[in-house]
PDB file of C-alpha atoms in Angstrom:
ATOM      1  CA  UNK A   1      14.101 -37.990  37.992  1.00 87.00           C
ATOM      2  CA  UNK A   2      15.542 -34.153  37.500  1.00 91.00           C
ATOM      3  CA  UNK A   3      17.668 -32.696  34.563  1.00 92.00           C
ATOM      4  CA  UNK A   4      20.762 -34.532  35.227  1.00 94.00           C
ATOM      5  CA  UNK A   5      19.068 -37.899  35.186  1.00 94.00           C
ATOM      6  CA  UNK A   6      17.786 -36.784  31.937  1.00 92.00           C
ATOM      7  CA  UNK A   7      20.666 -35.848  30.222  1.00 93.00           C
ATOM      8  CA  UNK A   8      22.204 -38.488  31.179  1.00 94.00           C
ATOM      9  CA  UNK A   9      19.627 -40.996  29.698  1.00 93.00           C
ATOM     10  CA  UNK A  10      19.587 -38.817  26.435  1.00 90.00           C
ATOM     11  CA  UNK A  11      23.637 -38.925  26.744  1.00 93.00           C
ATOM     12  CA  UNK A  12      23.362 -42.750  26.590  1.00 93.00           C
ATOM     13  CA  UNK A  13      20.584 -43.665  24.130  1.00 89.00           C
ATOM     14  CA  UNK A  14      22.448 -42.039  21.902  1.00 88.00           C
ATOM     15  CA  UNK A  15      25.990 -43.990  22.696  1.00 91.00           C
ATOM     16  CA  UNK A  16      25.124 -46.251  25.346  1.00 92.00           C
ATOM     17  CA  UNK A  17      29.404 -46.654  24.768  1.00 93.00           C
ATOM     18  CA  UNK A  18      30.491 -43.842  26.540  1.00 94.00           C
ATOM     19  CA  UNK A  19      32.964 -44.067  29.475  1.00 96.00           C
ATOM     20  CA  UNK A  20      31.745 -42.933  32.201  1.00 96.00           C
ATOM     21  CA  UNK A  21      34.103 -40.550  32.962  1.00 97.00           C
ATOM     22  CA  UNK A  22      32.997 -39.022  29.237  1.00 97.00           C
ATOM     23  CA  UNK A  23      29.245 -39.208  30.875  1.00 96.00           C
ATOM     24  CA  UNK A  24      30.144 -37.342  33.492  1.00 97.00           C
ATOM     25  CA  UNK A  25      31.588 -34.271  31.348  1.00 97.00           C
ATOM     26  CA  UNK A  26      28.598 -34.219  29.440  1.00 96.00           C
ATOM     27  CA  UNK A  27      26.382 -34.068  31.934  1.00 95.00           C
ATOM     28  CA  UNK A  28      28.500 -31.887  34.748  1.00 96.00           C
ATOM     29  CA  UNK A  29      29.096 -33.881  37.134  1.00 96.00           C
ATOM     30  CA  UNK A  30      32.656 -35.900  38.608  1.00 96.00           C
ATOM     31  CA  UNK A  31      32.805 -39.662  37.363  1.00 96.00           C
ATOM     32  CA  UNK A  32      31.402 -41.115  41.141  1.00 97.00           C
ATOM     33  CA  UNK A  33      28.040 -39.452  41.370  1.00 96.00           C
ATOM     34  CA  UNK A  34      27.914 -40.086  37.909  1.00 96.00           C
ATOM     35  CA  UNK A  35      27.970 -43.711  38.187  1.00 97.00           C
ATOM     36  CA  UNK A  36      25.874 -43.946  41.221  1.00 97.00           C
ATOM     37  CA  UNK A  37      23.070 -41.862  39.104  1.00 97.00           C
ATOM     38  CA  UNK A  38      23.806 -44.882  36.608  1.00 97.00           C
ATOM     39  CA  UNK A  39      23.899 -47.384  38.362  1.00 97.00           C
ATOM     40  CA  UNK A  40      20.440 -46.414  39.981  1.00 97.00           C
ATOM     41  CA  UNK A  41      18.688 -45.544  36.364  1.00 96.00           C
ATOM     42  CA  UNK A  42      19.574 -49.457  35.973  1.00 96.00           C
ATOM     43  CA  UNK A  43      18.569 -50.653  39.180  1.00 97.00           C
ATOM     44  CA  UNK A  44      15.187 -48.918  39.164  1.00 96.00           C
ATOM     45  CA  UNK A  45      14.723 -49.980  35.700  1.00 95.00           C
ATOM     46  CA  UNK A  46      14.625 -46.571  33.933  1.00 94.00           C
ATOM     47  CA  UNK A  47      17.709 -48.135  31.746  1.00 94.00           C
ATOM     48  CA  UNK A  48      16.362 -51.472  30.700  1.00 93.00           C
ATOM     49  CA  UNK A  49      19.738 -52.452  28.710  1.00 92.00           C
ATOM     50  CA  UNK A  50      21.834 -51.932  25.704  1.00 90.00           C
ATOM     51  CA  UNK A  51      22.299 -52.701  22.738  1.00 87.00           C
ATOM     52  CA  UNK A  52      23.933 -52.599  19.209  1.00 86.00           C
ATOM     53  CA  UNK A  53      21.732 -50.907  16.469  1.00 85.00           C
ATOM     54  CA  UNK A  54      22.460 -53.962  13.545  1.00 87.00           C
ATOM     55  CA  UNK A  55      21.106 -52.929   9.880  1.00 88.00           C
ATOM     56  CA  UNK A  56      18.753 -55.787   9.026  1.00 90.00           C
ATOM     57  CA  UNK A  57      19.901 -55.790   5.460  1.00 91.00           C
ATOM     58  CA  UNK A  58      23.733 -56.786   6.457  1.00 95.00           C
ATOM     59  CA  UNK A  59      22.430 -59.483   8.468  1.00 95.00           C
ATOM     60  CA  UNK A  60      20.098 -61.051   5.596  1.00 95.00           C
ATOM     61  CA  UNK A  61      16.908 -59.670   7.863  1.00 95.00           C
ATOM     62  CA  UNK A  62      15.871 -56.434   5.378  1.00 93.00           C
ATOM     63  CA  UNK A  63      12.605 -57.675   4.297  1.00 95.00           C
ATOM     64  CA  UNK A  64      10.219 -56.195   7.139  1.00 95.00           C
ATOM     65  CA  UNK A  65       6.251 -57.051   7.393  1.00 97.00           C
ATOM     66  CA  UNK A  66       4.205 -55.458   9.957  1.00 97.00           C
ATOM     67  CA  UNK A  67       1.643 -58.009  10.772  1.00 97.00           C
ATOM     68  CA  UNK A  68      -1.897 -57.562  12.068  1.00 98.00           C
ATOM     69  CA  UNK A  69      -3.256 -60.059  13.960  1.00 98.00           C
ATOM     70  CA  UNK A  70      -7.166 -60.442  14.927  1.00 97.00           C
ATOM     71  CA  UNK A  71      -8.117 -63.259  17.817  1.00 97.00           C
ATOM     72  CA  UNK A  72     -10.624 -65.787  17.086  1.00 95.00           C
ATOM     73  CA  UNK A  73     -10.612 -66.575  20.984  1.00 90.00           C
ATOM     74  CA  UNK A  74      -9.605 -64.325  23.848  1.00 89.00           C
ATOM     75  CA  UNK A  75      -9.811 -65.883  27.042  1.00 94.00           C
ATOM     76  CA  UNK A  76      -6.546 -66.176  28.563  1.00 96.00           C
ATOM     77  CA  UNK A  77      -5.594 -69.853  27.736  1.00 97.00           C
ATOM     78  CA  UNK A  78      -5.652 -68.523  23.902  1.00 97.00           C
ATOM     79  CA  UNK A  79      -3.955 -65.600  24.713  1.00 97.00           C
ATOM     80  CA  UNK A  80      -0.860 -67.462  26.562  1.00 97.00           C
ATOM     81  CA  UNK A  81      -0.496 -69.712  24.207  1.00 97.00           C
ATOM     82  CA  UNK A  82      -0.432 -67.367  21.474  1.00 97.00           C
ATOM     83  CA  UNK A  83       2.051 -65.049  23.056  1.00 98.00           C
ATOM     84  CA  UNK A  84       4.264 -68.065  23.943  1.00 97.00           C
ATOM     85  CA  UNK A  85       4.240 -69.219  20.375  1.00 97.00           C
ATOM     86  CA  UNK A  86       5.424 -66.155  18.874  1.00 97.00           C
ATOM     87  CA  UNK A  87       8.062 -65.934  21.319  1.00 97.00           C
ATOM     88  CA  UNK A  88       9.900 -68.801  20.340  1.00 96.00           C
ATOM     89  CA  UNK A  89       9.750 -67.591  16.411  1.00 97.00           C
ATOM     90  CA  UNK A  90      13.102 -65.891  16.055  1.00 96.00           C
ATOM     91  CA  UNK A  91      11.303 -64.199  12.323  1.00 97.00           C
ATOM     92  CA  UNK A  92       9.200 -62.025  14.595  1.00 97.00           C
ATOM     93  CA  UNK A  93      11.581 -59.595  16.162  1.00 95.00           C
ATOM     94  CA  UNK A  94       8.661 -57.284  17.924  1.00 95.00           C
ATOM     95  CA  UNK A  95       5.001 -58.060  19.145  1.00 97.00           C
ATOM     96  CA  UNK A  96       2.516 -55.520  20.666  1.00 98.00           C
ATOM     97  CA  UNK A  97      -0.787 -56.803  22.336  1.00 97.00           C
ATOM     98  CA  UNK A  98      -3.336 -53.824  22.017  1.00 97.00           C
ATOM     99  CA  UNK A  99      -6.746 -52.231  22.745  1.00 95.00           C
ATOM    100  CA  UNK A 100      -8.796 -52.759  19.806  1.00 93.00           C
ATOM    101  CA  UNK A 101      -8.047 -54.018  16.534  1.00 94.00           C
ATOM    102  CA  UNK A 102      -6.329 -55.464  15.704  1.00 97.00           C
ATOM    103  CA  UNK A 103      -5.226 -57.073  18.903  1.00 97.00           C
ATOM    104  CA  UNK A 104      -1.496 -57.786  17.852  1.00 98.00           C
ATOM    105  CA  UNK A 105       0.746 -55.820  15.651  1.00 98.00           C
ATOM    106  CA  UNK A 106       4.110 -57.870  15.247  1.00 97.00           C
ATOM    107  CA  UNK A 107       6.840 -57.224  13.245  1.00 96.00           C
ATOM    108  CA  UNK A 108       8.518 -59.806  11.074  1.00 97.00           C
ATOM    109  CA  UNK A 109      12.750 -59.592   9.246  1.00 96.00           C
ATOM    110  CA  UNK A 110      13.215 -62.277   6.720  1.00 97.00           C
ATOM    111  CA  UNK A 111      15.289 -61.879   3.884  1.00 97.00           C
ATOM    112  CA  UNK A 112      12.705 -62.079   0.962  1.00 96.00           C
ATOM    113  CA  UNK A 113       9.352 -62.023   0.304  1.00 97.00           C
ATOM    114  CA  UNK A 114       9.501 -65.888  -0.406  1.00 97.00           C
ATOM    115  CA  UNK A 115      10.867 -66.721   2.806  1.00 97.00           C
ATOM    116  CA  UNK A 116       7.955 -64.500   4.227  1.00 98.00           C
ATOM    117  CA  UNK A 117       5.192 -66.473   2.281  1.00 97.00           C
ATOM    118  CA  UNK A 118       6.968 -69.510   3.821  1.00 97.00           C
ATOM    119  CA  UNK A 119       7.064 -68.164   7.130  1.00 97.00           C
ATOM    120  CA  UNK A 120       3.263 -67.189   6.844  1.00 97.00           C
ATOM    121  CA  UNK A 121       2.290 -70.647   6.030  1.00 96.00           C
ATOM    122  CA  UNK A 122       4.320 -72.887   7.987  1.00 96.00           C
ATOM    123  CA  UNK A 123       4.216 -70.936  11.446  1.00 96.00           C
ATOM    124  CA  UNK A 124       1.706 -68.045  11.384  1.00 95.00           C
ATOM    125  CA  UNK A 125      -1.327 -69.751   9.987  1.00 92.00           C
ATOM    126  CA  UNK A 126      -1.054 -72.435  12.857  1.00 93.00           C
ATOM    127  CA  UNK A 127      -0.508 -70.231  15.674  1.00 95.00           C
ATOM    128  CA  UNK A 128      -3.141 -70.006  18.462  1.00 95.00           C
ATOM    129  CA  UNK A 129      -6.208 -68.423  18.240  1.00 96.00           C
ATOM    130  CA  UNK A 130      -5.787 -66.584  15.196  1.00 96.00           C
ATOM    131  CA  UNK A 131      -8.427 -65.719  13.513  1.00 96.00           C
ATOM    132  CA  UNK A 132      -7.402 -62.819  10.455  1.00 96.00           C
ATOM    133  CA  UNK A 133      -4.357 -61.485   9.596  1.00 97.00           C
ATOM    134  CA  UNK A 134      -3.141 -58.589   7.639  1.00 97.00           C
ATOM    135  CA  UNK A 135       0.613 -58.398   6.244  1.00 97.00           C
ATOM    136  CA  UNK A 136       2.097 -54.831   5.024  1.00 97.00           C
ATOM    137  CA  UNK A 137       5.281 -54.492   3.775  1.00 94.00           C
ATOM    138  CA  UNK A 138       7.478 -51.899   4.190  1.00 88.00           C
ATOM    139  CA  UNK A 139       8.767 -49.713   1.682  1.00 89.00           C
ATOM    140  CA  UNK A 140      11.181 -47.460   3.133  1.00 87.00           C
ATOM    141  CA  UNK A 141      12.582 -46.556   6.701  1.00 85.00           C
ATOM    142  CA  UNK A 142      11.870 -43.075   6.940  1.00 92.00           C
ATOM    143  CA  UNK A 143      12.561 -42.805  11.028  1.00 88.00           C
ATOM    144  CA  UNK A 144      14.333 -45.319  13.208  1.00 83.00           C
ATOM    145  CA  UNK A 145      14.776 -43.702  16.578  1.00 78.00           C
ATOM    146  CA  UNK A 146      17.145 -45.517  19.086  1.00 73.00           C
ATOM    147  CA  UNK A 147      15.425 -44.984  22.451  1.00 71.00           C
ATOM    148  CA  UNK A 148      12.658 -42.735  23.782  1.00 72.00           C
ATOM    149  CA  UNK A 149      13.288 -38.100  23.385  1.00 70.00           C
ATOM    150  CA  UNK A 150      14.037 -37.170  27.166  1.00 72.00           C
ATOM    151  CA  UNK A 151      13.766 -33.520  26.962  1.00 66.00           C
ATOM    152  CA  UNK A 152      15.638 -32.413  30.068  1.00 53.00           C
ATOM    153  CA  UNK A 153      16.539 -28.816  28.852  1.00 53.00           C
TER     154      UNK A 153
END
């Protein structure tokens, strides 16, 4: 990956809407090779997708709980079953297996904290394996970054 590829990934994180011929501009280059370099940051899977960044407020979601999750059980049955639970639990919007403890962090948008306590008890208590859990709620959004710095400069 050089500069180019770079600027063009910073280019697009931060409007993943621009024509490509408005790409190209930005990043010197005519709108062909620009495309190709595109098309190939897909294809290798550099660019995983886009997306729309939604406010989970205006879509009833702005209640946000990062979760910690400690396993009772950790051999792999557990562990699949677990992950394949919280997959089909639309509340829980991101989930990060990790070294250590705890061994998830997961993040849950509901509206309210009573629909959270709800949640809790109706689908996170009886999920697989779990042995502790540790809500926090958050306060304020100081820094929401849309994709990942590429310094290319």
């Amino acid at each position: 990956m050089d500069r180019t590829d770079r600027a063009i990934i910073e280019h697009l994180t931060e409007n993943g809407r621009l024509a490509n011929t408005e790409l190209a501009d930005l990043v010197g280059l005519s709108p062909s090779p620009c495309l190709r370099r595109v098309r190939h940051l897909e294809g290798t899977g550099v660019i995983t997708g886009y997306h729309a960044a939604v406010d989970p407020a205006a879509v009833g979601r702005g209640f946000l709980v990062l979760l910690h999750v400690e396993m009772a059980v950790q051999d792999r049955s557990t562990i699949e079953a677990f992950e394949a639970a919280v997959t089909g639990l639309d509340e829980i919007v991101h989930c990060l297996r990790l070294f250590g403890q705890p061994d998830y962090l997961l993040w849950v948008a509901v509206p309210d904290l009573d629909t959270y306590e709800r949640f809790y008890m109706a689908e996170l208590t009886g999920l697989p394996g779990v042995a502790r859990t540790n809500s926090q709620f958050t306060m304020k959004t100081v820094k929401s970054s849309p994709g990942l710095p590429i310094p290319y400069r």
